[in-house]
Amino acid sequence: MSTSDPSKLISKADKLTKLSLTRWSADWKSATVLYEQAANGFRVARNYEKAKLAFEKASQGQEMLSSPWDAAKHMESAAALAKELRNWAEVIDFYRKASELYMQCDRPQPASDALAKGARALEDALPDDAIQLYTDACVILEDDGKEQMAFDLYRAATSVYVKLEKYTDAAAFLLRLGLAADKCNARNSQCKAYLSAIIVYLYAHDLKQAEKCYNDCSQIDAFLGSDQNRCASKLLSAYTEGDVEEIKRVAQSSAISNLDNVIIKLARKLP
Amino acid sequence: MTVIDLITRVDAICKKYEKYDIDKHKEANVTGDDAFARLYGVVESEIDAALQKSEAAATEKSRATAVAMNAEIRRTKARLLEELPKLQRLALKKVKGLSREELEARNDLVYSLKDRIEAIPDGSTAAAKQSGGVSGGWAASSSYTGIKIDSSSEAFESEYFQQTEESDRFRQEYEMRRMKQDQGLEVIAEGLDTLKNMAHDMNEEIDRQMPLMDEIDEKVDRAASDLKNTNVRLKDTVNQLRSSRNFCIDIILLCIILGIAAYLYNVLK
């Protein structure tokens, strides 16, 4: 069965699903099975284009059979193959469709996972779309109340922003991360997020913004009593005094070395 | 007259004086109930030990060991001085079987004990003696050696600034040791910082995974109970099937027997 030519399987399945004079209703069940086999066969043969097509059709079949879960899974495989083919528009499409199907199953977590995978695939090629996908993924998780999972996504999105040198956006994202951390009582992550935001502002040579950000964050009790707070105040005072040595010394301190790698690089490059 | 001679003399005098005291105290100690006598005996023995150590330090060739021993002696002295007020309090207590004169004598003993403790040579008092001229050695030396971290540099500076090279070297050593300690402490602090950060992250990660584990737990429980149900039902069905099969076999055999009986009846008819 699986050794027979996948293209033959596809044509057979197509025949099953095409409505014609002799066939009044499409036989999706057997067709889906055939499509899946064909897709696997193509994937093994590394015929990505055809495999992708087969997965698409298989997913469609599963939808018709009202099993959105399997449909979503097939969509994801199709999207992975599209990534191999570097067909970015299709990648976005497929991942979005997969995530919608997951939401139909009432499973927001795999939905956001799918979007995150898409975003990661697109980071190099289409960073803006990647950011869009990351934001959507975060929104899905927040709606579900599972902000904890969103931390990683926020951090990845910030790194993309920093790569694009959109520092204000990066800082805004970090503040959103802080907010999410606050909701889950994740003090350490929260303080780290705020410290990272301040560093990003300083890197963008925006002292006013940085100070404003620092003042805002000082309103929050958790940040006020933390290590990161002290480090931030040292950094800002070193900046206002224009003491390069002090800045470099604070950047080497342990509080900053515990942050994200991207942020550490920024900090080391200060002033 | 060298310092060493002075010290030996003082030691000899001390020893002579001690002999008398020890006899008296041994008698008092025989009872064992007397807390004062016990504590006194302990302090006495410690003073002896310190004196011996100071003698060894005085004759020590290696500078470092001498310094270390002096430090030890200073620490012992400070400890003993701390215990003195306790001793005094005990001295004032009335113990049965003790005459009033003995009680007062005890007070005096405590005071003299203080002098003796402070007179134990520890490197700083030796120099004091040198500048103070030959005395009985009993005069309470003005250098109050409170224990700081292993040094007596203050005493050195305030009293005899005409430095002997020994005190100079000693001060340098002290500075170097302090710097090394600071460096070590910094390394420890950094390590602790890293640990704290890692611990915080682990905490958050575990918090994140807790609801997931709860979900898994629930789902697995449900699946397990489903399985159990299914198993029980399966068992029932299989039993039923078997019994119904037996039933069928019974019927079939019955039919066969009836058939054979009818045939025989027909034949015999």
XYZ file of C-alpha atoms in Angstrom:
540
model
C 0.000 0.000 0.000
C 2.487 2.587 1.069
C 5.066 1.331 -1.352
C 2.924 2.011 -4.352
C 3.590 5.178 -6.211
C 2.347 8.172 -4.289
C 1.270 9.970 -7.430
C -0.941 7.034 -8.260
C -2.448 7.310 -4.790
C -3.100 10.972 -5.299
C -4.798 10.461 -8.612
C -6.920 7.722 -7.101
C -7.902 9.914 -4.218
C -8.668 12.768 -6.555
C -10.941 10.561 -8.520
C -12.746 9.622 -5.334
C -13.387 13.187 -4.440
C -14.248 14.670 -7.761
C -17.926 14.846 -8.346
C -19.040 13.606 -11.667
C -21.945 11.895 -13.271
C -21.151 8.537 -11.717
C -20.286 9.885 -8.320
C -22.832 12.011 -6.535
C -21.105 12.503 -3.231
C -17.425 12.588 -2.581
C -15.977 9.775 -0.528
C -13.815 11.815 1.759
C -12.993 9.079 4.177
C -11.039 6.820 1.899
C -9.799 9.806 -0.043
C -8.259 11.301 3.109
C -6.545 8.049 3.928
C -5.097 7.928 0.433
C -4.019 11.530 0.610
C -2.172 10.932 3.868
C -0.359 7.961 2.460
C 0.576 9.872 -0.635
C 1.848 12.806 1.401
C 4.067 10.563 3.514
C 5.355 8.885 0.417
C 6.224 12.204 -1.167
C 7.906 13.407 1.990
C 10.108 10.339 2.119
C 10.948 10.868 -1.534
C 11.753 14.476 -0.682
C 9.322 15.720 -3.260
C 8.329 18.660 -1.125
C 6.083 20.391 -3.570
C 3.856 17.403 -4.137
C 4.014 16.439 -0.464
C 2.796 19.868 0.473
C -0.099 19.603 -1.940
C -0.984 16.183 -0.610
C -0.967 17.432 2.973
C -3.201 20.309 2.014
C -5.685 17.979 0.445
C -5.485 15.608 3.400
C -6.209 18.448 5.736
C -9.157 19.480 3.650
C -10.448 15.931 3.803
C -10.156 15.844 7.562
C -12.078 19.079 7.743
C -14.818 17.526 5.722
C -14.811 14.626 8.105
C -15.207 17.198 10.897
C -12.048 16.387 12.717
C -10.354 19.776 12.981
C -7.559 18.361 15.083
C -6.227 16.105 12.350
C -6.856 18.806 9.804
C -4.751 21.215 11.821
C -1.985 18.668 12.172
C -1.854 18.168 8.428
C -1.830 21.899 7.874
C 1.169 22.192 10.128
C 3.051 19.544 8.215
C 2.164 21.317 4.990
C 3.465 24.556 6.451
C 6.738 22.928 7.511
C 7.218 21.710 3.956
C 6.403 25.139 2.601
C 9.140 26.464 4.860
C 11.576 24.064 3.197
C 10.470 25.415 -0.133
C 10.849 28.951 1.223
C 7.416 29.815 0.049
C 6.831 32.405 2.747
C 3.356 33.514 1.844
C 2.163 29.961 1.963
C 3.947 29.421 5.257
C 2.025 32.263 6.822
C -1.203 31.055 5.339
C -0.838 27.507 6.424
C 0.211 28.291 9.947
C -2.646 30.703 10.386
C -5.099 28.157 9.077
C -3.659 25.521 11.387
C -4.005 27.814 14.357
C -7.623 28.563 13.468
C -8.380 24.886 13.261
C -6.804 24.381 16.661
C -8.969 27.115 18.070
C -11.948 25.281 16.627
C -10.915 22.310 18.706
C -10.886 24.566 21.755
C -7.192 24.188 22.236
C -5.589 27.620 22.329
C -2.193 26.352 23.297
C -1.411 24.400 20.133
C -2.890 27.331 18.241
C -0.386 29.752 19.640
C 2.315 27.129 19.221
C 1.538 26.947 15.527
C 1.732 30.725 15.185
C 4.987 30.761 17.099
C 6.470 28.153 14.801
C 5.424 30.230 11.831
C 6.951 33.340 13.341
C 10.209 31.590 14.025
C 10.351 30.360 10.460
C 9.788 33.865 9.180
C 12.199 35.686 11.462
C 14.894 36.043 8.879
C 12.821 36.462 5.781
C 9.831 38.570 6.762
C 10.467 40.006 10.223
C 7.403 42.204 10.215
C 5.116 39.296 9.540
C 6.993 37.347 12.158
C 6.219 40.033 14.693
C 2.609 39.976 13.687
C 2.446 36.258 14.255
C 4.184 36.557 17.608
C 1.740 39.212 18.749
C -1.211 37.111 17.703
C 0.195 34.121 19.513
C 0.673 36.160 22.676
C -2.872 37.475 22.431
C -4.253 33.971 22.163
C -2.369 32.865 25.258
C -3.346 35.899 27.247
C -6.991 35.377 26.409
C -6.677 31.888 27.705
C -5.099 33.165 30.884
C -1.869 31.337 30.384
C 0.532 34.242 30.328
C 3.371 32.150 31.603
C 3.780 30.546 28.222
C 3.806 33.926 26.572
C 7.086 34.944 28.166
C 9.185 33.116 25.638
C 7.179 34.563 22.774
C 7.572 38.089 24.064
C 11.280 37.635 24.405
C 11.585 36.276 20.878
C 9.537 39.160 19.520
C 11.746 41.663 21.339
C 14.854 40.141 19.852
C 13.339 40.490 16.373
C 12.540 44.129 17.076
C 16.046 44.762 18.288
C 17.400 43.184 15.133
C 15.215 45.546 13.159
C 16.515 48.353 15.392
C 13.018 49.383 16.353
C 13.924 50.118 19.916
C 10.769 51.819 21.077
C 8.728 48.867 19.916
C 11.123 46.506 21.632
C 10.845 48.403 24.882
C 7.056 48.451 24.569
C 7.055 44.698 24.182
C 9.257 44.307 27.207
C 6.800 46.359 29.217
C 4.010 44.103 28.046
C 6.105 41.187 29.203
C 6.414 42.869 32.562
C 2.664 43.214 32.723
C 2.114 39.569 31.922
C 4.676 38.578 34.538
C 2.894 40.737 37.044
C -0.330 38.842 36.476
C 1.331 35.565 37.241
C 3.367 36.850 40.169
C 6.584 36.095 38.410
C 8.567 38.777 40.208
C 11.949 37.919 38.846
C 10.869 37.915 35.224
C 9.009 41.140 35.773
C 11.986 42.971 37.188
C 14.217 41.592 34.480
C 11.770 42.794 31.849
C 11.765 46.311 33.270
C 15.514 46.460 33.531
C 15.782 45.290 29.917
C 13.346 48.000 28.830
C 15.426 50.667 30.527
C 18.575 49.353 28.872
C 16.903 49.372 25.465
C 15.858 52.969 25.929
C 19.360 53.929 26.973
C 20.794 52.179 23.971
C 18.500 54.199 21.750
C 20.109 57.249 23.413
C 16.777 58.224 24.810
C 17.659 59.302 28.308
C 14.351 61.017 28.921
C 12.388 57.959 27.965
C 14.612 55.796 30.069
C 14.091 57.978 33.088
C 10.380 58.104 32.514
C 10.325 54.365 32.216
C 12.318 54.065 35.408
C 9.903 56.333 37.239
C 6.953 54.355 35.990
C 8.480 51.106 37.065
C 9.371 52.452 40.482
C 5.672 52.707 41.141
C 5.534 48.976 41.210
C 6.403 47.484 44.566
C 7.930 44.350 43.235
C 10.396 46.243 41.129
C 11.135 48.757 43.835
C 12.710 46.336 46.217
C 14.626 44.277 43.739
C 18.205 43.907 42.681
C 17.351 45.059 39.221
C 16.044 48.305 40.588
C 19.333 49.108 42.203
C 21.174 48.232 39.053
C 18.878 50.452 37.007
C 19.315 53.402 39.338
C 23.084 52.972 39.250
C 22.995 52.891 35.484
C 20.858 56.012 35.244
C 22.942 57.938 37.719
C 26.094 56.947 35.836
C 24.454 58.250 32.691
C 23.443 61.548 34.186
C 26.957 62.016 35.488
C 28.400 60.982 32.168
C 30.753 58.543 33.851
C 31.774 56.078 31.162
C 33.767 53.896 33.502
C 30.859 53.533 35.869
C 28.524 52.613 33.015
C 30.880 49.953 31.815
C 31.243 48.606 35.321
C 27.507 48.409 35.907
C 27.095 46.690 32.541
C 29.489 44.006 33.683
C 27.616 43.419 36.906
C 25.765 40.226 37.543
C 22.237 41.666 37.434
C 22.655 42.519 33.789
C 24.439 39.315 32.905
C 21.351 37.408 33.938
C 19.183 39.005 31.293
C 18.521 37.890 27.761
C 21.511 37.488 25.487
C 20.345 40.175 23.103
C 19.958 42.629 25.942
C 23.359 41.789 27.333
C 24.891 42.628 23.984
C 23.143 45.977 24.004
C 24.258 46.674 27.536
C 27.854 45.893 26.765
C 27.719 48.306 23.856
C 26.584 51.166 26.048
C 27.093 54.129 26.132
C 68.302 43.306 79.092
C 66.432 41.742 76.290
C 62.734 41.269 76.002
C 63.143 37.557 76.263
C 64.888 37.846 79.584
C 62.156 40.089 80.830
C 59.560 37.667 79.783
C 61.271 34.722 81.392
C 61.607 36.651 84.595
C 58.016 37.636 84.607
C 57.042 34.091 83.896
C 59.083 32.827 86.776
C 57.482 35.308 89.137
C 54.054 34.401 87.875
C 54.696 30.770 88.303
C 55.834 31.252 91.853
C 52.765 33.246 92.696
C 50.491 30.793 90.969
C 51.697 27.934 93.061
C 50.146 29.413 96.131
C 46.903 30.133 94.448
C 46.528 26.745 92.923
C 46.872 24.992 96.257
C 44.179 27.072 97.773
C 41.907 26.601 94.859
C 42.435 22.933 94.605
C 41.115 22.548 98.096
C 38.115 24.612 97.290
C 37.538 22.754 94.097
C 37.322 19.384 95.773
C 33.643 19.834 96.517
C 32.770 20.348 92.882
C 29.601 22.220 93.736
C 31.291 25.543 93.687
C 30.677 27.113 90.314
C 33.044 29.942 91.042
C 35.914 27.612 91.855
C 35.299 25.591 88.746
C 35.230 28.588 86.482
C 38.258 29.982 88.229
C 40.127 26.744 87.683
C 39.201 26.812 83.984
C 40.376 30.405 83.611
C 43.584 29.592 85.426
C 44.394 26.703 83.147
C 43.681 28.819 80.103
C 45.962 31.548 81.367
C 48.658 28.955 81.830
C 48.217 27.706 78.330
C 48.347 31.236 76.971
C 51.520 31.966 78.877
C 53.142 28.870 77.493
C 52.117 29.846 74.021
C 53.520 33.306 74.462
C 56.813 31.839 75.564
C 56.894 29.690 72.478
C 56.023 32.697 70.326
C 58.833 34.699 71.840
C 61.386 32.079 70.925
C 59.910 31.424 67.501
C 62.178 32.111 64.607
C 59.638 32.243 61.839
C 57.874 35.545 61.724
C 54.625 34.194 60.419
C 54.213 31.566 63.114
C 55.063 34.100 65.774
C 52.439 36.433 64.423
C 49.852 33.650 64.275
C 50.572 32.612 67.831
C 50.337 36.164 69.060
C 46.997 36.459 67.391
C 45.831 33.304 69.133
C 46.994 34.639 72.451
C 45.176 37.883 71.918
C 41.990 36.042 71.105
C 42.277 33.927 74.232
C 42.902 37.003 76.289
C 39.836 38.740 74.978
C 37.752 35.669 75.649
C 39.014 35.410 79.185
C 38.390 39.070 79.795
C 34.821 38.492 78.684
C 34.399 35.691 81.182
C 35.722 37.830 84.017
C 32.436 39.656 84.766
C 30.754 36.261 85.048
C 33.404 35.204 87.465
C 32.895 38.354 89.440
C 29.201 37.737 89.752
C 29.826 34.225 90.934
C 32.409 35.528 93.385
C 29.835 37.703 95.053
C 27.468 34.810 95.515
C 27.429 33.177 98.843
C 28.443 29.566 98.825
C 27.778 27.391 101.816
C 30.795 26.213 103.721
C 32.756 29.310 102.851
C 33.800 31.925 105.339
C 33.321 35.646 104.801
C 37.045 36.257 104.449
C 37.226 33.725 101.714
C 34.412 35.515 99.904
C 36.317 38.773 99.956
C 39.463 36.989 98.990
C 37.619 35.717 95.964
C 36.832 39.207 94.834
C 40.461 40.133 95.106
C 41.388 37.017 93.232
C 39.117 38.053 90.384
C 40.746 41.433 90.132
C 44.226 40.021 90.201
C 43.109 37.578 87.545
C 42.259 40.492 85.299
C 45.717 41.884 85.714
C 47.298 38.576 84.985
C 45.294 38.089 81.824
C 46.288 41.425 80.497
C 49.871 40.848 81.411
C 50.130 37.793 79.205
C 52.663 38.777 76.605
C 51.288 38.825 73.107
C 53.715 40.804 71.090
C 52.238 44.195 71.880
C 52.664 44.159 75.618
C 56.230 43.019 75.142
C 56.989 46.248 73.343
C 55.143 48.162 76.038
C 57.364 46.659 78.603
C 60.355 47.611 76.597
C 59.362 51.236 76.536
C 57.972 51.159 80.016
C 61.196 49.998 81.497
C 61.752 47.060 83.791
C 58.843 46.597 86.095
C 57.366 43.697 87.842
C 55.305 43.106 84.797
C 52.186 43.119 86.860
C 51.217 46.679 86.158
C 48.190 46.592 83.971
C 49.604 47.511 80.645
C 47.842 50.374 79.014
C 47.692 48.661 75.712
C 44.169 47.298 75.762
C 44.253 44.610 73.176
C 40.685 44.300 72.075
C 40.328 41.680 69.450
C 39.830 43.042 65.996
C 40.315 41.021 62.895
C 43.634 39.565 63.698
C 45.618 42.722 64.155
C 46.859 45.176 66.655
C 47.849 47.837 64.264
C 45.970 50.524 66.160
C 47.898 49.829 69.303
C 51.080 49.981 67.358
C 50.375 53.317 65.827
C 49.080 55.028 68.901
C 51.780 54.023 71.289
C 55.102 53.502 69.726
C 55.578 55.134 66.430
C 59.281 54.552 66.437
C 58.589 51.529 64.369
C 60.363 48.358 64.743
C 60.513 46.682 61.387
C 58.577 43.803 62.836
C 55.464 45.854 63.340
C 55.848 47.299 59.866
C 55.986 43.908 58.272
C 53.111 42.838 60.405
C 50.967 45.681 59.203
C 51.751 44.889 55.593
C 50.804 41.327 56.100
C 47.543 42.427 57.650
C 46.732 44.636 54.684
C 47.500 41.887 52.211
C 45.374 39.406 54.079
C 42.489 41.816 54.198
C 42.696 42.430 50.470
C 42.741 38.737 49.757
C 39.735 38.268 51.978
C 37.902 41.008 50.143
C 38.658 39.434 46.807
C 37.490 36.070 47.998
C 34.293 37.558 49.343
C 33.631 39.233 46.027
C 33.987 35.987 44.175
C 31.581 34.365 46.595
C 29.126 37.216 46.170
C 29.131 36.858 42.418
C 28.579 33.138 42.642
C 25.685 33.692 45.009
C 24.158 36.175 42.595
C 24.224 33.644 39.810
C 22.742 31.023 42.089
C 19.978 33.339 43.159
C 19.088 34.143 39.604
C 19.046 30.501 38.614
C 16.911 29.638 41.604
C 14.413 32.352 40.698
C 14.196 31.144 37.148
C 13.701 27.586 38.279
C 10.974 28.749 40.607
C 9.127 30.456 37.789
C 9.555 27.507 35.473
C 8.092 25.150 38.031
C 5.217 27.531 38.647
C 4.611 27.499 34.938
C 4.514 23.755 34.748
C 2.270 23.209 37.732
C -1.067 23.810 35.981
C 0.117 21.662 33.104
C 0.832 18.833 35.487
C -2.573 19.245 37.041
C -4.168 18.969 33.639
C -2.175 15.896 32.811
C -3.130 14.388 36.135
C -6.814 14.970 35.494
C -6.709 13.601 31.978
C -4.806 10.539 33.003
C -7.251 9.895 35.826
C -10.132 10.137 33.417
C -8.461 7.839 30.932
C -7.684 5.323 33.659
C -11.257 5.213 34.899
C -12.509 4.866 31.334
C -10.212 1.959 30.809
C -11.379 0.317 34.001
C -14.985 0.674 32.971
C -14.289 -0.723 29.577
C -12.416 -3.638 31.053
C -15.216 -4.541 33.386
C -17.755 -4.351 30.626
C -15.576 -6.425 28.370
C -15.231 -9.059 31.030
C -18.960 -9.199 31.487
C -19.564 -9.456 27.790
C -17.031 -12.194 27.339
C -18.510 -14.171 30.184
C -21.925 -13.767 28.779
C -20.744 -14.807 25.381
C -19.106 -17.869 26.710
C -22.093 -18.878 28.722
C -24.367 -18.240 25.807
C -22.070 -20.311 23.673
C -22.336 -23.095 26.182
C -26.023 -22.676 26.030
C -25.966 -22.994 22.255
C -23.813 -26.080 22.486
C -26.293 -27.557 24.889
C -29.135 -26.893 22.518
C -27.250 -28.322 19.582
C -26.335 -31.490 21.444
C -29.895 -31.823 22.569
C -31.103 -31.540 19.003
C -28.589 -34.130 17.877
C -29.725 -36.536 20.551
C -33.346 -35.990 19.662
C -32.485 -36.541 16.035
C -30.666 -39.794 16.844
C -33.559 -40.898 19.031
C -36.091 -40.161 16.277
C -33.971 -42.050 13.759
C -33.691 -45.054 16.009
C -37.405 -44.934 16.660
C -38.035 -44.817 12.953
C -35.668 -47.740 12.307
C -37.061 -49.846 15.095
C -40.567 -49.093 13.948
